[in-house]
Backbone as JSON, one array per atom type, in Angstrom:
{
  "sequence": "XXXXXXXXXXXXXXXXXXXXXXXXXXXXXXXXXXXXXXXXXXXXXXXXXXXXXXXXXXXXXXXXXXXXXXXXXXXXXXXXXXXXXXXXXXXXXXXXXXXXXXXXXXXXXXXXXXXXXXXXXXXXXXXXXXXXXXXXXXXXXXXXXXXXXXXXXXXXXXXXXXXXXXXXXXXXXXXXXXXXXXXXXXXXXXXXXXXXXXXXXXXXXXXXXXX",
  "N": [[-65.24, 24.68, -54.79], [-63.12, 26.52, -54.85], [-61.02, 24.75, -54.53], [-61.18, 23.28, -56.9], [-60.61, 25.28, -58.74], [-57.95, 25.82, -57.98], [-56.69, 23.42, -58.67], [-57.05, 23.49, -61.43], [-55.57, 25.8, -62.02], [-52.96, 25.05, -61.25], [-52.55, 22.95, -63.05], [-52.68, 24.32, -65.47], [-50.48, 26.06, -65.23], [-48.43, 24.15, -65.13], [-48.65, 22.97, -67.68], [-48.09, 25.2, -69.25], [-45.43, 25.74, -68.57], [-44.22, 23.41, -69.55], [-44.68, 23.76, -72.27], [-43.13, 26.02, -72.74], [-40.59, 24.99, -72.17], [-40.39, 23.06, -74.18], [-40.38, 24.7, -76.44], [-38.03, 26.12, -75.98], [-36.19, 24.04, -76.13], [-36.5, 23.21, -78.81], [-35.65, 25.52, -80.12], [-32.93, 25.57, -79.45], [-32.05, 23.25, -80.76], [-32.57, 24.04, -83.37], [-30.65, 26.0, -83.66], [-28.38, 24.42, -83.61], [-28.72, 23.0, -86.04], [-28.57, 25.12, -87.87], [-25.93, 25.93, -87.48], [-24.52, 23.68, -88.35], [-25.16, 23.7, -91.09], [-23.76, 25.91, -91.89], [-21.13, 25.3, -92.37], [-18.5, 24.35, -94.66], [-17.51, 21.76, -94.72], [-17.42, 18.94, -92.44], [-15.55, 17.15, -90.07], [-15.51, 14.36, -88.08], [-14.45, 12.59, -85.21], [-15.44, 9.79, -83.4], [-16.94, 7.93, -80.64], [-18.67, 4.92, -80.24], [-21.05, 3.28, -78.34], [-22.68, 0.33, -77.27], [-25.16, -0.99, -75.24], [-26.8, -3.5, -73.48], [-28.16, -4.68, -70.79], [-29.87, -6.86, -70.18], [-29.43, -8.72, -72.22], [-26.8, -9.02, -71.83], [-24.94, -7.54, -73.32], [-22.28, -5.54, -74.22], [-20.64, -3.3, -75.91], [-18.03, -1.47, -77.55], [-16.92, 0.87, -79.97], [-14.76, 2.71, -82.14], [-14.82, 5.41, -84.5], [-14.77, 7.39, -87.56], [-15.92, 10.18, -89.49], [-16.4, 12.04, -92.46], [-18.15, 14.83, -93.59], [-19.91, 16.5, -96.15], [-22.18, 18.58, -97.18], [-24.64, 16.51, -98.43], [-22.94, 14.46, -98.9], [-20.73, 11.82, -97.84], [-18.04, 10.2, -96.02], [-17.33, 7.48, -94.39], [-15.73, 5.7, -91.76], [-15.96, 2.84, -89.96], [-16.01, 0.28, -87.6], [-14.26, -1.36, -89.07], [-15.2, -1.13, -91.64], [-15.7, 0.76, -94.61], [-17.69, 3.4, -95.81], [-18.76, 5.18, -98.6], [-20.37, 7.93, -99.96], [-21.16, 9.37, -102.94], [-22.99, 11.14, -103.87], [-24.63, 9.98, -105.69], [-24.34, 7.2, -105.61], [-23.89, 4.67, -103.06], [-21.03, 3.31, -101.7], [-19.86, 0.44, -100.22], [-17.16, -0.69, -98.53], [-15.39, -3.52, -97.71], [-12.64, -4.52, -96.29], [-11.82, -6.92, -95.03], [-13.18, -8.95, -96.36], [-12.44, -8.37, -98.88], [-14.2, -7.0, -100.63], [-16.51, -4.97, -102.44], [-19.51, -3.27, -102.26], [-21.98, -1.74, -104.17], [-24.61, 0.62, -104.18], [-27.59, 2.18, -105.36], [-28.63, 5.44, -104.42], [-31.48, 6.34, -102.61], [-33.23, 9.1, -102.48], [-35.72, 9.6, -101.49], [-36.21, 7.92, -99.45], [-37.02, 8.18, -96.35], [-36.57, 6.77, -94.05], [-34.08, 5.77, -94.16], [-30.99, 5.39, -92.6], [-28.38, 7.48, -92.45], [-24.99, 8.76, -92.35], [-24.9, 11.56, -92.8], [-27.23, 12.47, -91.73], [-26.86, 12.45, -89.09], [-26.4, 14.76, -87.61], [-28.67, 16.22, -87.9], [-30.97, 14.8, -87.58], [-33.03, 15.21, -85.83], [-34.9, 17.07, -86.59], [-37.56, 16.61, -87.36], [-40.51, 14.77, -86.35], [-40.56, 14.33, -83.6], [-41.32, 14.89, -80.07], [-40.32, 17.57, -78.01], [-38.24, 18.27, -75.17], [-36.84, 20.16, -72.51], [-33.93, 19.22, -70.89], [-31.55, 18.02, -68.43], [-28.58, 19.97, -67.52], [-25.06, 19.43, -67.93], [-21.69, 19.4, -66.69], [-18.91, 18.92, -68.52], [-15.7, 18.34, -68.46], [-15.2, 21.1, -68.15], [-16.87, 22.12, -70.06], [-20.14, 23.24, -70.81], [-22.75, 21.16, -71.18], [-25.81, 20.9, -72.53], [-28.69, 19.03, -72.25], [-31.23, 17.8, -74.4], [-34.35, 16.27, -74.54], [-35.79, 13.93, -76.66], [-38.83, 12.58, -77.76], [-40.14, 10.07, -79.68], [-42.75, 10.61, -82.06], [-44.16, 8.59, -83.29], [-45.76, 5.56, -82.43], [-44.8, 3.22, -83.35], [-42.1, 3.38, -83.39], [-39.13, 1.98, -82.23], [-37.63, 3.15, -80.32], [-37.51, 4.49, -77.1], [-36.78, 6.97, -76.05], [-34.65, 9.77, -76.93], [-31.68, 11.3, -76.04], [-30.09, 14.3, -76.53], [-27.04, 15.75, -76.27], [-25.76, 18.95, -76.1], [-23.18, 21.23, -76.77], [-23.21, 24.24, -75.28], [-21.79, 26.52, -75.92], [-20.46, 26.24, -78.44], [-22.51, 25.23, -79.95], [-22.48, 22.69, -80.98], [-23.13, 19.2, -81.4], [-22.47, 17.04, -78.75], [-22.99, 14.53, -77.66], [-25.14, 11.71, -78.35], [-27.72, 9.89, -77.08], [-29.5, 7.0, -77.31], [-32.35, 5.38, -76.15], [-33.78, 2.31, -76.09], [-37.01, 0.67, -76.31], [-36.75, -1.9, -75.49], [-34.78, -1.85, -73.64], [-32.23, -1.54, -74.58], [-29.38, 0.52, -74.91], [-27.79, 2.97, -76.78], [-24.9, 4.88, -77.3], [-23.48, 7.66, -78.73], [-20.58, 9.42, -78.83], [-18.92, 12.42, -79.4], [-15.59, 12.77, -80.07], [-13.83, 14.52, -81.35], [-14.43, 17.48, -83.22], [-14.18, 18.86, -86.17], [-14.05, 21.53, -88.51], [-14.49, 22.79, -91.91], [-12.25, 21.61, -93.28], [-9.18, 20.9, -95.17], [-9.95, 18.94, -97.46], [-9.29, 16.38, -99.89], [-10.12, 16.57, -103.4], [-11.27, 14.26, -104.33], [-12.21, 12.98, -102.12], [-14.74, 12.1, -101.5], [-15.25, 10.23, -103.38], [-15.43, 7.07, -104.93], [-12.64, 5.23, -105.7], [-11.75, 3.0, -107.94], [-9.29, 1.87, -108.67], [-7.82, 1.7, -106.35], [-8.5, -0.64, -105.17], [-7.65, -3.22, -106.37], [-7.88, -6.08, -106.3], [-10.35, -6.59, -105.34], [-13.68, -7.88, -105.08], [-16.33, -6.56, -106.82], [-19.55, -5.86, -106.17]],
  "CA": [[-65.01, 25.49, -55.99], [-61.75, 27.06, -54.77], [-60.1, 23.62, -54.75], [-61.22, 22.98, -58.33], [-59.87, 26.35, -59.41], [-56.53, 25.64, -57.68], [-56.21, 22.3, -59.49], [-57.0, 23.99, -62.81], [-54.47, 26.76, -62.12], [-51.71, 24.28, -61.2], [-52.43, 22.22, -64.32], [-52.41, 25.31, -66.51], [-49.08, 26.5, -65.06], [-47.56, 23.04, -65.52], [-48.71, 22.86, -69.14], [-47.42, 26.38, -69.81], [-43.99, 25.54, -68.39], [-43.8, 22.36, -70.49], [-44.68, 24.36, -73.61], [-41.97, 26.91, -72.81], [-39.41, 24.14, -72.23], [-40.37, 22.46, -75.52], [-39.99, 25.76, -77.37], [-36.62, 26.41, -75.73], [-35.44, 22.89, -76.64], [-36.52, 23.26, -80.27], [-34.82, 26.66, -80.54], [-31.53, 25.17, -79.34], [-31.8, 22.31, -81.85], [-32.54, 24.82, -84.61], [-29.34, 26.65, -83.69], [-27.43, 23.36, -83.99], [-28.9, 22.76, -87.47], [-28.06, 26.29, -88.61], [-24.47, 25.91, -87.38], [-24.05, 22.6, -89.22], [-25.32, 24.12, -92.48], [-22.87, 27.03, -92.19], [-19.78, 24.82, -92.66], [-18.24, 23.7, -95.95], [-17.42, 20.34, -94.41], [-17.25, 18.6, -91.03], [-14.85, 15.89, -89.84], [-15.79, 13.97, -86.7], [-14.0, 11.33, -84.61], [-16.47, 9.48, -82.41], [-16.99, 6.63, -79.97], [-20.02, 4.37, -80.25], [-21.19, 2.24, -77.32], [-23.96, -0.39, -77.26], [-25.31, -1.66, -73.95], [-28.08, -4.15, -73.19], [-27.92, -5.52, -69.6], [-30.66, -8.09, -70.22], [-28.76, -9.65, -73.13], [-25.38, -9.0, -71.46], [-24.18, -7.0, -74.44], [-21.59, -4.29, -73.9], [-19.65, -3.16, -76.97], [-17.58, -0.12, -77.86], [-16.16, 0.98, -81.21], [-14.42, 4.08, -82.55], [-14.96, 5.64, -85.93], [-14.65, 8.77, -88.0], [-16.73, 10.46, -90.66], [-16.29, 13.36, -93.09], [-19.44, 15.21, -94.16], [-19.93, 17.7, -96.97], [-23.55, 18.54, -97.71], [-25.18, 15.16, -98.2], [-21.87, 13.49, -99.17], [-20.04, 11.38, -96.62], [-16.99, 9.19, -96.07], [-17.4, 6.93, -93.03], [-14.94, 4.53, -91.38], [-16.54, 2.36, -88.7], [-15.98, -1.16, -87.37], [-13.52, -2.03, -90.14], [-15.89, -0.97, -92.92], [-15.73, 2.13, -95.14], [-18.83, 3.73, -96.66], [-18.59, 6.44, -99.32], [-21.51, 8.37, -100.76], [-20.68, 10.4, -103.87], [-24.12, 11.93, -104.33], [-25.48, 9.13, -106.51], [-24.25, 5.81, -105.15], [-23.22, 4.37, -101.8], [-20.06, 2.23, -101.85], [-19.49, -0.16, -98.94], [-15.88, -1.37, -98.75], [-15.09, -4.43, -96.6], [-11.3, -5.07, -96.53], [-11.7, -8.31, -94.54], [-13.7, -9.85, -97.4], [-12.0, -7.83, -100.17], [-15.44, -6.85, -101.39], [-17.14, -3.65, -102.51], [-20.91, -3.3, -102.67], [-22.47, -0.42, -104.58], [-26.07, 0.72, -104.2], [-28.15, 3.48, -105.73], [-29.16, 6.19, -103.28], [-32.88, 6.73, -102.74], [-33.41, 10.36, -101.74], [-37.07, 9.64, -100.92], [-36.29, 6.98, -98.32], [-36.83, 8.95, -95.12], [-36.19, 5.87, -92.96], [-32.68, 5.41, -94.33], [-30.1, 5.99, -91.61], [-27.13, 7.82, -93.11], [-24.16, 9.63, -91.51], [-25.18, 12.99, -92.97], [-28.4, 12.81, -90.92], [-26.48, 12.33, -87.69], [-26.42, 16.06, -86.94], [-29.92, 16.93, -88.19], [-32.07, 13.82, -87.56], [-34.04, 15.61, -84.84], [-35.72, 18.19, -87.09], [-38.97, 16.24, -87.5], [-40.95, 13.48, -85.84], [-40.33, 14.18, -82.16], [-41.71, 15.87, -79.07], [-39.09, 18.1, -77.44], [-38.28, 18.66, -73.77], [-35.59, 20.66, -71.95], [-33.48, 18.26, -69.89], [-30.55, 18.49, -67.47], [-27.26, 20.41, -67.99], [-23.92, 18.74, -67.31], [-20.38, 19.98, -66.91], [-18.0, 17.89, -69.02], [-14.36, 18.89, -68.64], [-15.28, 22.54, -68.29], [-17.83, 22.49, -71.1], [-21.52, 23.08, -70.41], [-23.51, 20.34, -72.11], [-27.24, 20.96, -72.25], [-29.41, 17.91, -72.86], [-32.6, 17.94, -74.88], [-34.95, 14.94, -74.66], [-36.7, 13.74, -77.78], [-39.71, 11.42, -77.68], [-40.7, 9.84, -81.02], [-44.19, 10.75, -82.19], [-44.74, 7.33, -83.76], [-45.76, 4.44, -81.48], [-44.09, 2.11, -83.98], [-40.68, 3.59, -83.2], [-38.61, 1.11, -81.18], [-36.88, 3.94, -79.35], [-38.32, 5.12, -76.05], [-36.39, 8.39, -76.01], [-33.3, 10.12, -77.38], [-31.11, 12.45, -75.35], [-29.07, 14.96, -77.34], [-26.22, 16.65, -75.47], [-25.27, 20.02, -76.97], [-22.25, 22.21, -76.2], [-23.95, 25.5, -75.37], [-20.95, 27.58, -76.46], [-20.21, 26.03, -79.87], [-23.74, 24.72, -80.57], [-22.17, 21.42, -81.61], [-23.58, 18.03, -80.65], [-21.41, 16.33, -78.04], [-23.38, 13.13, -77.51], [-26.52, 11.31, -78.63], [-28.02, 8.66, -76.34], [-30.8, 6.44, -77.67], [-32.82, 4.36, -75.21], [-34.8, 1.51, -76.75], [-38.09, 0.13, -75.48], [-36.31, -3.2, -74.99], [-33.72, -1.65, -72.66], [-30.95, -1.29, -75.25], [-28.95, 1.92, -74.94], [-26.63, 3.25, -77.62], [-24.35, 6.21, -77.02], [-22.48, 8.17, -79.66], [-19.89, 10.55, -78.21], [-17.99, 13.07, -80.32], [-14.27, 13.02, -79.49], [-13.32, 15.73, -81.97], [-15.36, 18.05, -84.19], [-13.41, 19.82, -86.95], [-14.84, 22.08, -89.62], [-13.8, 23.43, -93.04], [-10.94, 20.97, -93.43], [-8.68, 20.83, -96.56], [-10.15, 17.59, -97.97], [-8.96, 16.21, -101.3], [-11.31, 16.71, -104.26], [-11.88, 12.94, -104.54], [-12.42, 12.36, -100.81], [-16.06, 11.49, -101.49], [-15.36, 9.48, -104.63], [-14.87, 5.72, -104.89], [-11.59, 5.06, -106.71], [-11.66, 1.56, -108.17], [-7.89, 1.44, -108.77], [-7.28, 1.47, -105.0], [-8.94, -1.96, -104.71], [-7.48, -4.03, -107.59], [-8.25, -7.48, -106.16], [-11.64, -6.67, -104.67], [-14.86, -8.23, -105.83], [-17.28, -5.46, -106.79], [-20.92, -6.41, -106.34]],
  "C": [[-63.59, 26.05, -56.03], [-60.73, 25.96, -55.07], [-60.03, 23.27, -56.23], [-60.44, 24.02, -59.12], [-58.37, 26.2, -59.2], [-55.93, 24.52, -58.53], [-56.06, 22.73, -60.94], [-55.81, 24.92, -63.01], [-53.13, 26.05, -62.13], [-51.48, 23.54, -62.51], [-52.06, 23.15, -65.46], [-50.96, 25.78, -66.46], [-48.12, 25.42, -65.51], [-47.51, 22.87, -67.02], [-47.96, 24.0, -69.8], [-45.91, 26.24, -69.71], [-43.45, 24.49, -69.35], [-43.7, 22.92, -71.9], [-43.48, 25.27, -73.79], [-40.69, 26.11, -72.94], [-39.27, 23.51, -73.62], [-39.9, 23.47, -76.56], [-38.5, 26.07, -77.23], [-35.73, 25.29, -76.29], [-35.36, 22.92, -78.16], [-35.65, 24.4, -80.8], [-33.34, 26.32, -80.48], [-31.16, 24.2, -80.46], [-31.75, 23.02, -83.2], [-31.2, 25.55, -84.77], [-28.25, 25.65, -84.09], [-27.5, 23.11, -85.49], [-28.32, 23.89, -88.31], [-26.54, 26.31, -88.6], [-23.88, 24.86, -88.31], [-24.08, 23.03, -90.69], [-24.35, 25.24, -92.88], [-21.46, 26.59, -92.58], [-19.68, 24.21, -94.05], [-18.16, 22.19, -95.78], [-17.19, 20.15, -92.91], [-16.54, 17.26, -90.95], [-14.96, 15.54, -88.36], [-15.12, 12.64, -86.36], [-14.97, 11.03, -83.47], [-16.27, 8.11, -81.77], [-18.45, 6.18, -79.94], [-20.08, 3.22, -79.24], [-22.59, 1.65, -77.37], [-24.04, -1.18, -75.97], [-26.73, -2.21, -73.81], [-27.86, -5.11, -72.03], [-28.64, -6.86, -69.65], [-29.98, -9.16, -71.07], [-27.26, -9.75, -72.85], [-24.5, -8.58, -72.63], [-23.58, -5.67, -74.03], [-20.44, -4.13, -74.88], [-19.29, -1.69, -77.17], [-16.75, -0.14, -79.14], [-15.88, 2.45, -81.48], [-14.56, 4.21, -84.06], [-14.73, 7.09, -86.28], [-15.46, 8.96, -89.27], [-16.45, 11.88, -91.14], [-17.61, 13.63, -93.8], [-19.29, 16.48, -94.98], [-21.27, 17.75, -97.69], [-24.14, 17.18, -97.4], [-24.16, 14.07, -98.55], [-21.23, 13.05, -97.86], [-18.99, 10.31, -96.93], [-16.83, 8.68, -94.64], [-16.48, 5.73, -92.87], [-15.42, 4.07, -90.01], [-16.54, 0.83, -88.68], [-15.35, -1.92, -88.54], [-14.15, -1.93, -91.51], [-15.87, 0.5, -93.32], [-16.97, 2.3, -96.01], [-18.59, 5.1, -97.29], [-19.85, 6.73, -100.12], [-21.08, 9.54, -101.62], [-21.79, 11.3, -104.41], [-25.09, 11.13, -105.16], [-25.51, 7.69, -106.0], [-23.53, 5.72, -103.8], [-22.31, 3.16, -102.02], [-19.67, 1.75, -100.46], [-18.27, -1.04, -99.17], [-15.54, -2.19, -97.52], [-13.73, -5.07, -96.86], [-11.15, -6.53, -96.1], [-12.15, -9.31, -95.59], [-13.21, -9.47, -98.8], [-13.2, -7.69, -101.12], [-15.95, -5.41, -101.33], [-18.57, -3.83, -103.01], [-21.35, -1.89, -103.03], [-23.99, -0.44, -104.7], [-26.48, 2.11, -104.67], [-28.76, 4.14, -104.51], [-30.6, 6.61, -103.57], [-33.14, 7.94, -101.87], [-34.76, 10.43, -101.05], [-37.25, 8.69, -99.75], [-35.97, 7.71, -97.02], [-36.36, 8.08, -93.96], [-34.72, 5.47, -93.04], [-31.8, 6.15, -93.33], [-28.75, 6.22, -92.27], [-26.33, 8.78, -92.23], [-24.49, 11.11, -91.61], [-26.44, 13.43, -92.22], [-28.07, 12.84, -89.42], [-26.63, 13.64, -86.92], [-27.73, 16.82, -87.16], [-31.15, 16.01, -88.08], [-33.27, 14.29, -86.74], [-35.01, 16.67, -85.34], [-37.21, 17.89, -87.16], [-39.25, 14.92, -86.8], [-40.81, 13.27, -84.35], [-41.06, 15.24, -81.34], [-40.43, 16.3, -78.36], [-39.29, 18.49, -75.97], [-36.88, 19.1, -73.33], [-35.17, 19.72, -70.83], [-32.35, 18.87, -69.06], [-29.3, 19.05, -68.16], [-26.18, 19.59, -67.28], [-22.64, 19.49, -67.61], [-19.42, 18.86, -67.3], [-16.66, 18.53, -69.34], [-14.39, 20.39, -68.93], [-16.24, 23.03, -69.36], [-19.25, 22.28, -70.57], [-22.27, 22.35, -71.51], [-24.97, 20.35, -71.68], [-27.94, 19.82, -72.99], [-30.83, 18.29, -73.25], [-33.15, 16.53, -75.06], [-35.95, 14.91, -75.79], [-37.53, 12.48, -77.55], [-40.35, 11.23, -79.04], [-42.22, 9.97, -81.03], [-44.87, 9.43, -82.55], [-44.64, 6.24, -82.69], [-45.01, 3.23, -82.04], [-42.58, 2.22, -83.82], [-40.2, 2.74, -82.02], [-37.82, 1.85, -80.11], [-37.84, 4.61, -78.36], [-38.06, 6.61, -75.99], [-34.98, 8.55, -76.53], [-32.86, 11.36, -76.62], [-29.98, 13.02, -76.2], [-28.34, 15.96, -76.46], [-25.53, 17.67, -76.36], [-24.33, 20.95, -76.2], [-22.88, 23.59, -76.38], [-23.12, 26.64, -75.95], [-20.78, 27.45, -77.98], [-21.46, 25.68, -80.66], [-23.46, 23.48, -81.41], [-22.72, 20.29, -80.76], [-22.37, 17.33, -80.03], [-21.74, 14.84, -77.92], [-24.84, 12.92, -77.88], [-26.74, 9.96, -77.96], [-29.42, 8.2, -76.73], [-31.14, 5.31, -76.7], [-33.97, 3.62, -75.87], [-35.86, 1.02, -75.78], [-37.73, -1.22, -74.89], [-35.15, -3.09, -74.0], [-32.35, -1.41, -73.26], [-30.63, 0.2, -75.24], [-27.73, 2.04, -75.83], [-26.2, 4.69, -77.37], [-23.29, 6.55, -78.04], [-21.89, 9.44, -79.05], [-18.87, 11.12, -79.17], [-16.67, 13.37, -79.59], [-13.61, 14.27, -80.06], [-14.26, 16.16, -83.08], [-14.61, 19.16, -84.93], [-14.22, 20.28, -88.15], [-13.93, 22.7, -90.68], [-12.37, 22.93, -93.22], [-10.51, 20.91, -94.9], [-8.76, 19.4, -97.1], [-9.79, 17.53, -99.45], [-10.24, 16.21, -102.13], [-12.01, 15.38, -104.51], [-12.14, 12.21, -103.22], [-13.76, 11.62, -100.74], [-16.33, 10.71, -102.77], [-14.75, 8.09, -104.44], [-13.89, 5.55, -106.04], [-11.29, 3.57, -106.86], [-10.22, 1.05, -108.16], [-7.24, 1.18, -107.41], [-7.59, 0.06, -104.49], [-8.87, -2.96, -105.87], [-7.96, -5.48, -107.48], [-9.62, -7.68, -105.51], [-12.74, -7.1, -105.62], [-15.87, -7.1, -105.69], [-18.67, -5.97, -107.14], [-21.83, -5.27, -106.79]]
}
């Protein structure tokens, strides 16, 4: 009887600690979301790395994105994407082509740059993970596990600067062994952006085919 009680007590303590860690992790992520919403705009330079040992894939690319509410202006892998609030314009200089698409606000599965800093608000289990010291900055990791079994991602690690409450890195680990890492090189806020920064200007691309 004593042994059974001890097992129950240990299990209860373990569950209680997990619940506390999950609450602490969610509170930190909520602070990140609140900080993001407090800025007029955000400009980020980032590095993106893709690694899959099984397929011998190891790629790295740099990019930058400006965010203002749900508007964005992204430059990545030689392609520019601009969202003006109604349409998404994809500009490919190599092909001299512009593709325009209507934005579907109800498409929750759509991956857009403006979700990069708030994607974690729903659909995950939260866990407090390890802290790391990165060049004098304390980066606290939070582990996210997707609630849906259909999600191809095994887990996501979000590294947060505990002083600024800004995201430093996001590491996604796929069920197939693929790992993608997005690392923020610079995070600037409330920048003096031009009034048409999030507008597609057709005159800038006179010889482009617009689809």
